Coordinates of C-alpha atoms in Angstrom, one line a residue:
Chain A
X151 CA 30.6 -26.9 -9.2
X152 CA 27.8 -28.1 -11.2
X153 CA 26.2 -29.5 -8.8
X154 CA 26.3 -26.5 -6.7
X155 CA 25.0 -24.0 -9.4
X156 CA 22.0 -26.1 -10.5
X157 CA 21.2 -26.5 -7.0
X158 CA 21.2 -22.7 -6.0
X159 CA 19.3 -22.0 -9.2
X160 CA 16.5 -24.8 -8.7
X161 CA 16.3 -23.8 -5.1
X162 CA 16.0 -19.9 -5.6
X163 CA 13.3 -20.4 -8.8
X164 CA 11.8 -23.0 -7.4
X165 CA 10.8 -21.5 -4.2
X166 CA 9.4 -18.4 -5.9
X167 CA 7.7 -20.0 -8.9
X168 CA 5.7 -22.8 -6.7
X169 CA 5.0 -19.9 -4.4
X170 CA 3.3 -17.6 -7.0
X171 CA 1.6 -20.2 -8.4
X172 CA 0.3 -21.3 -5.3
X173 CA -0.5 -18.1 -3.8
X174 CA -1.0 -15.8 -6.6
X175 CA -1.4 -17.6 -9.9
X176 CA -3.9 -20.3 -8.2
X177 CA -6.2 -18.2 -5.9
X178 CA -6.7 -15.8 -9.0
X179 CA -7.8 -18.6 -11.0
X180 CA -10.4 -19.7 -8.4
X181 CA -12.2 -16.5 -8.1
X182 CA -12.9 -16.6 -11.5
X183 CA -13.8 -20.2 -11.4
X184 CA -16.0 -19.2 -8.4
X185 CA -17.6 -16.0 -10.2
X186 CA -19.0 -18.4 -12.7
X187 CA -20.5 -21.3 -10.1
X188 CA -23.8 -20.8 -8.0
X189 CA -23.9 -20.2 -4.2
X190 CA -24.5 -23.2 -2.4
X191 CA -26.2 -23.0 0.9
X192 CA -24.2 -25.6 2.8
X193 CA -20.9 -25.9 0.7
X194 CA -20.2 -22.3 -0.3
X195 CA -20.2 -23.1 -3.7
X196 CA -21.5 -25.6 -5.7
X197 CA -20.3 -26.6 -8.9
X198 CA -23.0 -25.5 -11.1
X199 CA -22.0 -23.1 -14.2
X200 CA -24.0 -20.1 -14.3
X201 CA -23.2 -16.0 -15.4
X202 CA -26.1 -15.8 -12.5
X203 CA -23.7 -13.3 -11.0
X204 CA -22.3 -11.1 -13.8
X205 CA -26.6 -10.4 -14.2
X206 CA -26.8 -9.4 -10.9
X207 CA -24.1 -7.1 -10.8
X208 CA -26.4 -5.0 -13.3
X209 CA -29.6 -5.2 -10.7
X210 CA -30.4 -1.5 -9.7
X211 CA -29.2 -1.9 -6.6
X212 CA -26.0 -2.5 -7.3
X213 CA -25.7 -0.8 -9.8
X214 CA -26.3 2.8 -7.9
X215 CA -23.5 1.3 -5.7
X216 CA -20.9 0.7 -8.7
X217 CA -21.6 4.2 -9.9
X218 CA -21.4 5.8 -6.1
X219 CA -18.0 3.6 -5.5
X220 CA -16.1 5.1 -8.7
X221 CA -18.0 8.1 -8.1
X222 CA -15.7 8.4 -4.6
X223 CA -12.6 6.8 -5.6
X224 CA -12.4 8.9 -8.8
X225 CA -12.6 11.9 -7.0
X226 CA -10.0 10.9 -4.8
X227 CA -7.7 10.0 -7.3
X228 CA -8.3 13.3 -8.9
X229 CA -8.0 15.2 -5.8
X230 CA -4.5 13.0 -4.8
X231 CA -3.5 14.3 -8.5
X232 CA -3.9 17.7 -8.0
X233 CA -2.2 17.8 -4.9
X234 CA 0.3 15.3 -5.1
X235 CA 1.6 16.9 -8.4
X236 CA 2.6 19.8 -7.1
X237 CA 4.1 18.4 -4.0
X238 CA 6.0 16.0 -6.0
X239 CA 7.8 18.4 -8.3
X240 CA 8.3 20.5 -5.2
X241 CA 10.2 17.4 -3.9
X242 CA 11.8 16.6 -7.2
X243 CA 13.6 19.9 -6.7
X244 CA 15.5 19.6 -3.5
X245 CA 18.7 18.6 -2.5
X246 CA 19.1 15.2 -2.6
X247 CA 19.5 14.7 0.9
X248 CA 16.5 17.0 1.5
X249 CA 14.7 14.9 -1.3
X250 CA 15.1 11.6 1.2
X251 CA 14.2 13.3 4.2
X252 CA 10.8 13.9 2.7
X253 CA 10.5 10.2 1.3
X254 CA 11.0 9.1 4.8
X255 CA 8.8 11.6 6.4
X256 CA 6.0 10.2 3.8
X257 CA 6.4 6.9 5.0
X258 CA 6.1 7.4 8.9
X259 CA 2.4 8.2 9.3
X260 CA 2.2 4.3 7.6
X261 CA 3.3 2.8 10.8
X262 CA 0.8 3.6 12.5
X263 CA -2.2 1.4 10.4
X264 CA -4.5 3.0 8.1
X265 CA -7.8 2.2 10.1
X266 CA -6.1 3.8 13.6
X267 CA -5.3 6.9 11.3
X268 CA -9.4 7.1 10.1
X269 CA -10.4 6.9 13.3
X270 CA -8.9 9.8 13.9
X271 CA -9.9 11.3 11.1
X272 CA -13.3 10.2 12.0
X273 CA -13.1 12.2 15.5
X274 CA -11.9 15.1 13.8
X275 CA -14.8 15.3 11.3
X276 CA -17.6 14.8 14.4
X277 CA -19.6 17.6 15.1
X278 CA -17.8 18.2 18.6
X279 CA -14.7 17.5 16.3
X280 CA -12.0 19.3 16.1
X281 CA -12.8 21.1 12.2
X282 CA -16.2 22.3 13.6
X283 CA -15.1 23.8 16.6
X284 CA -12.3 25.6 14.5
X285 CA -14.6 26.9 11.8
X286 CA -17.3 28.0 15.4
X287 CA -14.6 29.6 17.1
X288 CA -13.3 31.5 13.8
X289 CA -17.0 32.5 13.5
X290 CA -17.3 31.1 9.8
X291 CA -20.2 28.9 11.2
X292 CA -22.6 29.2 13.7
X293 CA -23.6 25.8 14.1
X294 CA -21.8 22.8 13.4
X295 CA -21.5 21.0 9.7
X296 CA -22.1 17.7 8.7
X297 CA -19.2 16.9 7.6
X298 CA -19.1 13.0 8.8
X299 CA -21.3 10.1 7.2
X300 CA -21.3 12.3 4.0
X301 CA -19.2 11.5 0.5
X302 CA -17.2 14.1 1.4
X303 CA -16.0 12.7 4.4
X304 CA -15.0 9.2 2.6
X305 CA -13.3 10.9 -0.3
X306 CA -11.2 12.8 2.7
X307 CA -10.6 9.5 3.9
X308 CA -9.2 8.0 0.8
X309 CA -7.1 10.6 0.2
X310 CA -5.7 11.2 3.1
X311 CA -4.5 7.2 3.1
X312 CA -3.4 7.0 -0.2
X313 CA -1.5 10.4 -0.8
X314 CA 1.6 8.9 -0.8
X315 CA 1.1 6.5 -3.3
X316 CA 0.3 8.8 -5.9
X317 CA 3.0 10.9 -4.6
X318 CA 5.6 8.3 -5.0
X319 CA 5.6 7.0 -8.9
X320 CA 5.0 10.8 -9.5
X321 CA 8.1 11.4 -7.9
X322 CA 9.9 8.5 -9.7
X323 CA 9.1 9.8 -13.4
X324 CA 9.5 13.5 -12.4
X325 CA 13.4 12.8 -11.1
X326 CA 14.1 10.9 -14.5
X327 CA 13.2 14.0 -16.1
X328 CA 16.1 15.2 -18.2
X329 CA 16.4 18.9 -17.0
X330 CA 18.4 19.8 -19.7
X331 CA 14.9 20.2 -22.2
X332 CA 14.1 22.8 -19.9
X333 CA 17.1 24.8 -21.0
X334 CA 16.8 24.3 -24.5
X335 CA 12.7 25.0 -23.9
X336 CA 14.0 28.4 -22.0
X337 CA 16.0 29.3 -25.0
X338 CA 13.8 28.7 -27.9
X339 CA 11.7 31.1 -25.5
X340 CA 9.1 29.2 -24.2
X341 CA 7.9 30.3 -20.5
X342 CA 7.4 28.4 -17.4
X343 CA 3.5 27.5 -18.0
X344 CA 4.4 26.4 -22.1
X345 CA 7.3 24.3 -20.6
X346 CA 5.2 22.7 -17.5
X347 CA 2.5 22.0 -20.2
X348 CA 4.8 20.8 -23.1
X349 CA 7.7 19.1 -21.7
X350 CA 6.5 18.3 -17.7
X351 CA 3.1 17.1 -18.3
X352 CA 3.8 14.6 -21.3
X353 CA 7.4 13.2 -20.1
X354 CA 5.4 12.1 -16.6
X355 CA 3.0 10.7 -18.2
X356 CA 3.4 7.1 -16.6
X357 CA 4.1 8.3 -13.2
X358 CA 0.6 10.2 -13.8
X359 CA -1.0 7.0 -14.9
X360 CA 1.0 4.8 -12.3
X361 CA -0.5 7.1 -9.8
X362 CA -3.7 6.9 -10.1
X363 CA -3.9 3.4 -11.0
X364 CA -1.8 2.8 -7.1
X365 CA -5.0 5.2 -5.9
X366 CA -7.7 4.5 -8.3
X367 CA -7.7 1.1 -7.8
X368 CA -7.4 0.5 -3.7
X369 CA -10.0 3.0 -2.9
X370 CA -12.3 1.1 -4.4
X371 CA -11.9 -2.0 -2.2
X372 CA -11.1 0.4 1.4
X373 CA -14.6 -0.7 3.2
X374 CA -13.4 0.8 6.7
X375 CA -13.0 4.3 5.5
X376 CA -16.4 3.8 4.1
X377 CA -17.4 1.9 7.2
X378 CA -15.6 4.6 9.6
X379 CA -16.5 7.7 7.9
X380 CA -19.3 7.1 5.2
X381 CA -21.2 5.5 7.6
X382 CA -24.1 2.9 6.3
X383 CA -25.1 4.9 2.9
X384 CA -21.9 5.5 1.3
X385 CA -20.5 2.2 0.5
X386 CA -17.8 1.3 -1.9
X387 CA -16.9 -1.6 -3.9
X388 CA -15.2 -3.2 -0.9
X389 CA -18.1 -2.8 1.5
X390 CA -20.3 -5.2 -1.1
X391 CA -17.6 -7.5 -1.8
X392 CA -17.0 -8.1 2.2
X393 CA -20.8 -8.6 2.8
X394 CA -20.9 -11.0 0.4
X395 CA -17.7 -13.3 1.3
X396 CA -17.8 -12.3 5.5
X397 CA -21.7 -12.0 5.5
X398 CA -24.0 -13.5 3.7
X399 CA -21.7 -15.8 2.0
X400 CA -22.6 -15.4 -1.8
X401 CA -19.0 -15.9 -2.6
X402 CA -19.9 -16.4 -6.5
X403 CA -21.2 -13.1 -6.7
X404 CA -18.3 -11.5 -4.4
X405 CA -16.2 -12.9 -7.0
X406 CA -18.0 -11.3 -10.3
X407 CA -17.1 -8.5 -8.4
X408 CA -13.5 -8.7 -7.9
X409 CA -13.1 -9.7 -11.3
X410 CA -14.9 -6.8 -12.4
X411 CA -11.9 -4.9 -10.7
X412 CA -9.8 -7.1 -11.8
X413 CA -10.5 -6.2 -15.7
X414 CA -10.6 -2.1 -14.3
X415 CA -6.9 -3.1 -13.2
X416 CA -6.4 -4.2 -17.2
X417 CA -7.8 -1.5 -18.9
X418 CA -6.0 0.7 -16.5
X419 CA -2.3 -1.4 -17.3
X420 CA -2.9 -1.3 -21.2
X421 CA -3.7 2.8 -20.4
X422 CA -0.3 2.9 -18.9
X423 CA 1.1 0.9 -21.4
X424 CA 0.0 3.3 -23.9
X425 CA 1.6 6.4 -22.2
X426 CA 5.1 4.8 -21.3
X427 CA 5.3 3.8 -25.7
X428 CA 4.0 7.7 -26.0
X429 CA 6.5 8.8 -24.1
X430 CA 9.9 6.6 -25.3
X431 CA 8.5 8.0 -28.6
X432 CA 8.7 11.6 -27.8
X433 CA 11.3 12.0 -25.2
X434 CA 13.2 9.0 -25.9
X435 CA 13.4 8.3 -21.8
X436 CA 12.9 4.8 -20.9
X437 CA 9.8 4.8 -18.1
X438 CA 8.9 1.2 -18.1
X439 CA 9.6 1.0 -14.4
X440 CA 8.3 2.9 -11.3
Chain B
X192 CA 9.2 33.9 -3.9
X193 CA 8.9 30.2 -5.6
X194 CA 11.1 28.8 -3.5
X195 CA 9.2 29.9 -0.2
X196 CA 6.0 28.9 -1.8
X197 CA 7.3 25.3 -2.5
X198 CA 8.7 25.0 0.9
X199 CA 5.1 26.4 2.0
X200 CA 3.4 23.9 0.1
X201 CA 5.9 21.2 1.2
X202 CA 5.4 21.8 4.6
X203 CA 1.5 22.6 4.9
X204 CA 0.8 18.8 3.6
X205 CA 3.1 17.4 5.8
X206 CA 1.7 18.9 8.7
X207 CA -1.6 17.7 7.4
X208 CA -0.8 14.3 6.6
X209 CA 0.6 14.5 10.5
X210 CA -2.3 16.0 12.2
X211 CA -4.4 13.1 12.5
X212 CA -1.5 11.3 14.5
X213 CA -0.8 13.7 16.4
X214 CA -4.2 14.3 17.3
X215 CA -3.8 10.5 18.3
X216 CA -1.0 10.8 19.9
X217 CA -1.8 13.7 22.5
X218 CA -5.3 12.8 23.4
X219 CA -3.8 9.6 24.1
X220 CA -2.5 12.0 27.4
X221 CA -6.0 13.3 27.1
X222 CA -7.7 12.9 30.5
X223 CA -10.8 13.5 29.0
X224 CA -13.0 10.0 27.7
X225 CA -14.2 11.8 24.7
X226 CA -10.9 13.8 24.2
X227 CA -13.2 17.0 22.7
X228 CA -11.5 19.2 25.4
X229 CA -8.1 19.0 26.9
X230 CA -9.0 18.2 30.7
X231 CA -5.4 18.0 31.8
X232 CA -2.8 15.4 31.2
X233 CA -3.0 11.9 32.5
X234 CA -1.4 8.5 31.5
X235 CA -4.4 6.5 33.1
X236 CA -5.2 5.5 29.2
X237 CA -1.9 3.7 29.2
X238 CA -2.9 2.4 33.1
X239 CA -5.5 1.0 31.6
X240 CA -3.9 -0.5 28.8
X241 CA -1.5 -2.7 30.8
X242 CA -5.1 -4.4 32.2
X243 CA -6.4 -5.2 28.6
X244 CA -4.5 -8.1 27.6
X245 CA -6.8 -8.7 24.9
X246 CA -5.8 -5.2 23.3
X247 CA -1.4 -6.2 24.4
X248 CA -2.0 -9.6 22.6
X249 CA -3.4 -8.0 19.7
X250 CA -0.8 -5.2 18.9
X251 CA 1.9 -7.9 20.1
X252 CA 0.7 -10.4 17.4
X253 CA 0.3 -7.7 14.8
X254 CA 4.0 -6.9 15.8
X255 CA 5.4 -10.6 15.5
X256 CA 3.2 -11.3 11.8
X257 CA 4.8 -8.2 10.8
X258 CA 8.0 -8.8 11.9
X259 CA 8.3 -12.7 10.5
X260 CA 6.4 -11.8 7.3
X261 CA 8.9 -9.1 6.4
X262 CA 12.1 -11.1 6.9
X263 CA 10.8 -14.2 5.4
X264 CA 9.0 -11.6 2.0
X265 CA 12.7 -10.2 1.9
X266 CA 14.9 -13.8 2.1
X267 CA 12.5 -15.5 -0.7
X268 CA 12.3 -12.2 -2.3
X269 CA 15.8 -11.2 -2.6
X270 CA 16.3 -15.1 -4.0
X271 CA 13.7 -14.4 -6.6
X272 CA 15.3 -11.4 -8.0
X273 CA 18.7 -12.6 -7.9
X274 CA 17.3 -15.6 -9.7
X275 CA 15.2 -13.6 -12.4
X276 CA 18.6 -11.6 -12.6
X277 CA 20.9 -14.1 -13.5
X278 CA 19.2 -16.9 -14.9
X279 CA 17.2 -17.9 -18.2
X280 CA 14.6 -20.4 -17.5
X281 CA 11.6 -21.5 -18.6
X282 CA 8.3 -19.3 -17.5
X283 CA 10.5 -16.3 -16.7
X284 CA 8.3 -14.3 -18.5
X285 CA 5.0 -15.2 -16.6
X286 CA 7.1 -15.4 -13.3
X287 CA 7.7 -11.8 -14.1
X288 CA 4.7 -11.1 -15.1
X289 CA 2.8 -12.9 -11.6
X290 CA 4.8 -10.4 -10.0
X291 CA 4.2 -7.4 -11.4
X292 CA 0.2 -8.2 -11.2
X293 CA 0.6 -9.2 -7.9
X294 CA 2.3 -5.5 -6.6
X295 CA -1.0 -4.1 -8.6
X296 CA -3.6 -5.9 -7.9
X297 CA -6.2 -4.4 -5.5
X298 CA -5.9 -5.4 -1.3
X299 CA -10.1 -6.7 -1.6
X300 CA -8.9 -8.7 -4.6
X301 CA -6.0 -10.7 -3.2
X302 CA -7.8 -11.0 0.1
X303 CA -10.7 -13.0 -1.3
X304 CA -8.6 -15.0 -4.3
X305 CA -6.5 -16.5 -0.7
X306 CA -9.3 -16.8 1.4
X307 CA -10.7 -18.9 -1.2
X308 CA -7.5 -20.6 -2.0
X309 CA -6.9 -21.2 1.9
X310 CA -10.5 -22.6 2.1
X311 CA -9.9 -24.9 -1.3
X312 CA -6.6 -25.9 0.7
X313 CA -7.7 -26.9 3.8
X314 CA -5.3 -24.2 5.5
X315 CA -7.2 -23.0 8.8
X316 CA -7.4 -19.3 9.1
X317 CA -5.4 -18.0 11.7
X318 CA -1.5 -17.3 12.2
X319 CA -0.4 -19.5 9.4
X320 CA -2.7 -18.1 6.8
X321 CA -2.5 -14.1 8.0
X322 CA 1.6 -15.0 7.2
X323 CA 1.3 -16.5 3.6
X324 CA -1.0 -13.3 3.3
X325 CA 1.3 -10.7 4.4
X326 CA 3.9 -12.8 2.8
X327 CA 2.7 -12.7 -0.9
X328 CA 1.6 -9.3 -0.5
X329 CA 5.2 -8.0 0.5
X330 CA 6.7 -10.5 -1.9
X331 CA 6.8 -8.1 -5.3
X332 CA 7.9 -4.9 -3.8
X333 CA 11.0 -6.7 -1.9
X334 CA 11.8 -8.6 -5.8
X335 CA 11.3 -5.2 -7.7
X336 CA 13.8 -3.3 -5.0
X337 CA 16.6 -5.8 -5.1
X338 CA 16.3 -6.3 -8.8
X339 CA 16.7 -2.8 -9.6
X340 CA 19.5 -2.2 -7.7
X341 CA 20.9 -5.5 -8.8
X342 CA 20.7 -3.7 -12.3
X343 CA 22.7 -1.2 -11.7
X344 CA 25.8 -3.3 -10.7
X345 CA 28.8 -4.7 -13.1
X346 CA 27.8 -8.3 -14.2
X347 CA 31.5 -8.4 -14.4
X348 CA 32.0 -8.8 -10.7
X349 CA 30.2 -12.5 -10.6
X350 CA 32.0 -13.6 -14.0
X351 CA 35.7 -12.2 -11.8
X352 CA 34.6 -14.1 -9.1
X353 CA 33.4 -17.6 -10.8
X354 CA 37.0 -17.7 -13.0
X355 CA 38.5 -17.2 -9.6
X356 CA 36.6 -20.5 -8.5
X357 CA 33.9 -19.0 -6.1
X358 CA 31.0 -21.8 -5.4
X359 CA 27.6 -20.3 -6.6
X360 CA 27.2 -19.8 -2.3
X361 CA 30.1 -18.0 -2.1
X362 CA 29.4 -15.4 -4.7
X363 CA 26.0 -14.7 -3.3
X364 CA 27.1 -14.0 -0.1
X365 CA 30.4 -12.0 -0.8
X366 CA 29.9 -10.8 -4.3
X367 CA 25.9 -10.1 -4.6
X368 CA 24.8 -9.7 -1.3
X369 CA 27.0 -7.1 0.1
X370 CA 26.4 -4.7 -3.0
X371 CA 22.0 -5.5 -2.6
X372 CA 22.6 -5.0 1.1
X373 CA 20.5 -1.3 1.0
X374 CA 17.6 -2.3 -1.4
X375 CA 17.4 -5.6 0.7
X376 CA 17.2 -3.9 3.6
X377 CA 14.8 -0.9 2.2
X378 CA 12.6 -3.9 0.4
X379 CA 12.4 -5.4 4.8
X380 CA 11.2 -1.9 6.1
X381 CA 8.3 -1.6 3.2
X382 CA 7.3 -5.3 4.1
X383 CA 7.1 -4.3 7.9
X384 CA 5.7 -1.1 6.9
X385 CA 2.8 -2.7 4.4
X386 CA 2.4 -5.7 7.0
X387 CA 1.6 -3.1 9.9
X388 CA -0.7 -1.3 8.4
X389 CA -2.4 -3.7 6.3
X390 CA -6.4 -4.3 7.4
X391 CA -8.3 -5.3 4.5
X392 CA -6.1 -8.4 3.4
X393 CA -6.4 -9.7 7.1
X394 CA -9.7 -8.8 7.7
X395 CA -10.2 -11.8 5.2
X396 CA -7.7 -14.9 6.2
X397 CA -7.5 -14.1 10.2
X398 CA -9.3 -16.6 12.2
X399 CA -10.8 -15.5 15.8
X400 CA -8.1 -17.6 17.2
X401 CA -5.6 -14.7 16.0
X402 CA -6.5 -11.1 16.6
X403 CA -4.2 -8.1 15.2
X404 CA -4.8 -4.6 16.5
X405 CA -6.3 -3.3 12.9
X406 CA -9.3 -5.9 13.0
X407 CA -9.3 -5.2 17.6
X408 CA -9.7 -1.7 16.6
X409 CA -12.0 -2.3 14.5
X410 CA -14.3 -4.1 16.6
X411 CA -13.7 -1.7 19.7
X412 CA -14.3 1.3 17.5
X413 CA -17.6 0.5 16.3
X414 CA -19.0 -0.1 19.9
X415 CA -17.8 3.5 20.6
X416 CA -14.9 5.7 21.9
X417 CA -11.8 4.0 23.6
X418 CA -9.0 5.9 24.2
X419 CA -6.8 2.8 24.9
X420 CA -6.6 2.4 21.1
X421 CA -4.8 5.9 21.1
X422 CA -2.4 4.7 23.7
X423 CA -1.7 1.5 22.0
X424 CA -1.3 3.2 18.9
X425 CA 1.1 5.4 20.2
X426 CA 3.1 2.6 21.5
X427 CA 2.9 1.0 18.3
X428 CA 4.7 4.1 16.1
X429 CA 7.4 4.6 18.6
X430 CA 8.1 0.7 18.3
X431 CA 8.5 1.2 14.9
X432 CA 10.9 3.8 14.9
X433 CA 12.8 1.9 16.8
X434 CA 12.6 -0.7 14.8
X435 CA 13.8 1.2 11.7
X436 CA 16.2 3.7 13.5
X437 CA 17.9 0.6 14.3
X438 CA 17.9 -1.0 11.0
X439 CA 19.4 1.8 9.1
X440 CA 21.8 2.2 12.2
X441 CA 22.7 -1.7 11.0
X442 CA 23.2 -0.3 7.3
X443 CA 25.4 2.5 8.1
X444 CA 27.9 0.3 10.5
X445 CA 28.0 -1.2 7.5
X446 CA 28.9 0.8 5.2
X447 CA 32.0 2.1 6.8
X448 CA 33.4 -1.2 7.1

């Protein structure tokens, strides 16, 4: 019997550990080892120590491109907020049944893949698209609106894709929520704006963090929503990062990149951090998971 | 009044997170190339479809990476978080920790830190390394599932069943697995889900000896309009309902037993 216990445990940590290391621990490594090398024409990389690419992250060019990128994907996050808030409390308040049934129905438009759904998105937006001939027939336009190959359109994009996930840790904190501080709220005569602001607001706290940081985050690397509706102008993080490694093969500086969103990814974990200890202080509700 | 308004809310952004797809869906019947105007229904799209192998092939691989990365995400998984459950080691801590940063980190980030690693390795870029892809990146949402349900359960259960002489074997397979049975099979339908629609992780480690529909769309949309891809697509989400109308159907059957 032993035997037979050691053997289950080595086997089941075993396979998991050497398989993050290899596959998560490992690569991570490299791509900072590699942000700090110097491209090599033949090799890819050649082993010559250099911040070369951390300087050129600050060139103009790229620079404009940073800004434009966060820009987009803050917007998006913001926008997902405003509207996934609402919908999530909405959701928070059904029956439980009713509560899976629109869990589920978030989930279905993922199986059809994310780039299939902006090319639809993409048709929609054209200028024989479906939006403009709306807005011509209703007579709000007279001729059609630009709405593809613009910010707008990319922002639509990244929202439209990553709805759910800040819809989903929003959900998560806002179910935990004990409902019972609304009573006591309601009795000490508070109304419903004073208790959304007081109690709501600062209890979902991580969920509002967790959020953004599921949207924040990934839009910055979606290049085919800025490929698909952006057009060549309004790139994002992930456009430059893909030239670089798929293009013209300056993985060094693809890398100074992606650790540049890596150390985003930080600030934005101690930021949640911060909220989850703010909120175990003041409503004494564990939110450490989501 | 607030409840209709909730339920108006509710429904309005459902319908618009649906649009696009069912936009997709019914010019896929569209006889029209450009699918601006309805010009009458026709299944020639899918008639045309059957001739591009290329396009099968693609969604057909796309369909077996998904299907193999899932169920092998949710067996190593479902060992890790049993593991991380019931066992101190050594390096639980930063196991723990791997996972967690792995569920966070950005698609464009883990997609270059493996084509690297894959390059470093030696592994060719093609089926094998688009499945250690889709595996690692399934990996931490199947662990986090299981373990939180396996929180919820009566440590108890496992000591009962040890004092009664159960082999290590035994207990996970009539004491453990039975009672993880949902979350395992919730943590295999978000692998399959992420899998499927997952383009910017295999955009990385695919090789042109492998082709999945995202990366053939891709390359078909950028030359211009073909309505095949809305056929194919609408194939594809049916499939998938299948697929998952028949896994809960599994779940429920086993339930009542």
């Amino acid at each position: 019997m032993k035997l037979d216990r050691g053997f289950f445990k080595f086997l089941s940590i075993g396979l998991i550990s050497s398989w993050l290391v290899l596959f998560v621990f490992f690569p991570n490594l490299l791509v900072v080892i590699t942000s700090f090398l110097t491209r090599d024409p033949v090799d890819l990389v050649a082993a010559q120590p250099s911040i070369d690419s951390y300087a050129r992250t600050f060139d103009w060019l790229y620079l404009q491109v940073l800004w434009d990128s966060l820009k987009m994907s803050l917007l998006a996050t913001f926008a997902c907020l405003l509207l996934g808030y609402p919908f999530a409390m909405a959701v928070a308040s059904l029956s439980k049944r009713w509560q899976a049934i629109m869990l589920f129905l978030l989930i279905v438009p993922f199986w059809t893949n994310s780039l299939v759904r902006t090319y639809a998105i993409q048709f929609m937006l054209g200028k024989h698209g479906l939006i403009n001939q709306f807005l011509l027939f209703s007579g709000i336009i007279d001729k059609p609106l630009d709405l593809l190959y613009t910010q707008f359109a990319v922002i639509l994009g990244l929202c439209y894709i990553l709805l759910p996930f800040m819809i989903f840790p929003l959900y998560s904190s806002l179910e935990k929520l004990d409902t019972r501080l609304y009573k006591a709220a309601t009795d000490l005569g508070a109304n419903s704006w004073s208790r959304f602001r007081l109690i709501t607001i600062p209890l979902t706290l991580p969920g509002i963090v967790a959020g953004c940081l599921m949207v924040f985050l990934p839009s910055m690397g979606m290049f085919y929503i800025a490929d698909l509706l952006g057009g060549a102008k309004n790139l994002l993080l992930g456009n430059v990062i893909k030239t670089q490694f798929l293009n013209t093969a300056d993985w060094p500086f693809g890398s100074a990149f992606s650790v540049i969103m890596m150390l985003l990814l930080g600030a934005m974990l101690w930021l949640y951090y911060r909220a989850t200890r703010y909120v175990s202080k003041k409503g004494g509700i564990d939110g450490a998971d989501f | 009044m607030a409840r209709i308004s909730k339920a108006l809310y509710l429904t309005i952004l459902m319908l618009l997170l649906y649009v696009p797809i069912f936009i997709l869906v019914v010019n896929s019947f569209n006889a029209s190339k450009y699918g601006i105007k309805w010009t009458g229904f026709s299944t020639k799209w899918y008639e045309k479809l059957v001739q591009n192998d290329a396009l099968i092939q693609a969604a057909l691989n796309s369909l077996t990476v998904s299907i193999i990365a899932a169920t092998m995400a949710t067996v190593i998984g479902t060992l890790a978080a049993v593991a991380l459950y019931r066992y101190d080691f050594k390096g639980k801590k930063f196991l723990s920790g791997m996972v967690f940063v792995s569920m966070l980190t950005p698609d464009i980030v883990m997609a270059i830190a493996l084509l690297i690693v894959f390059i470093t390795l030696g592994i060719s870029l093609g089926f094998i390394s688009l499945l250690i892809a889709h595996i690692t990146f399934c990996l931490p949402f199947v662990i986090i599932a299981v373990y939180a349900r396996l929180n919820d359960f009566d440590k108890r259960m496992i000591l009962a069943a040890r004092d009664l002489g159960a082999s290590e074997w035994r207990i996970f397979r009539l004491v453990i697995l039975p009672l993880i049975l949902p979350a395992v099979v919730s943590g295999w339908l978000l692998s399959f889900t992420l899998s499927l629609d997952d383009v910017i992780v295999s955009a990385f480690v695919t090789g042109p000896g492998y082709e999945i529909l995202p990366l053939k769309v891709y390359s078909m949309v950028k030359v211009g309009v073909s309505p095949e891809v809305n056929a194919i697509s609408t194939i594809l989400l049916v499939v998938s309902l299948l697929i998952v109308i028949a896994s809960q159907l599994i779940v429920r059957k086993d339930k009542t037993l």
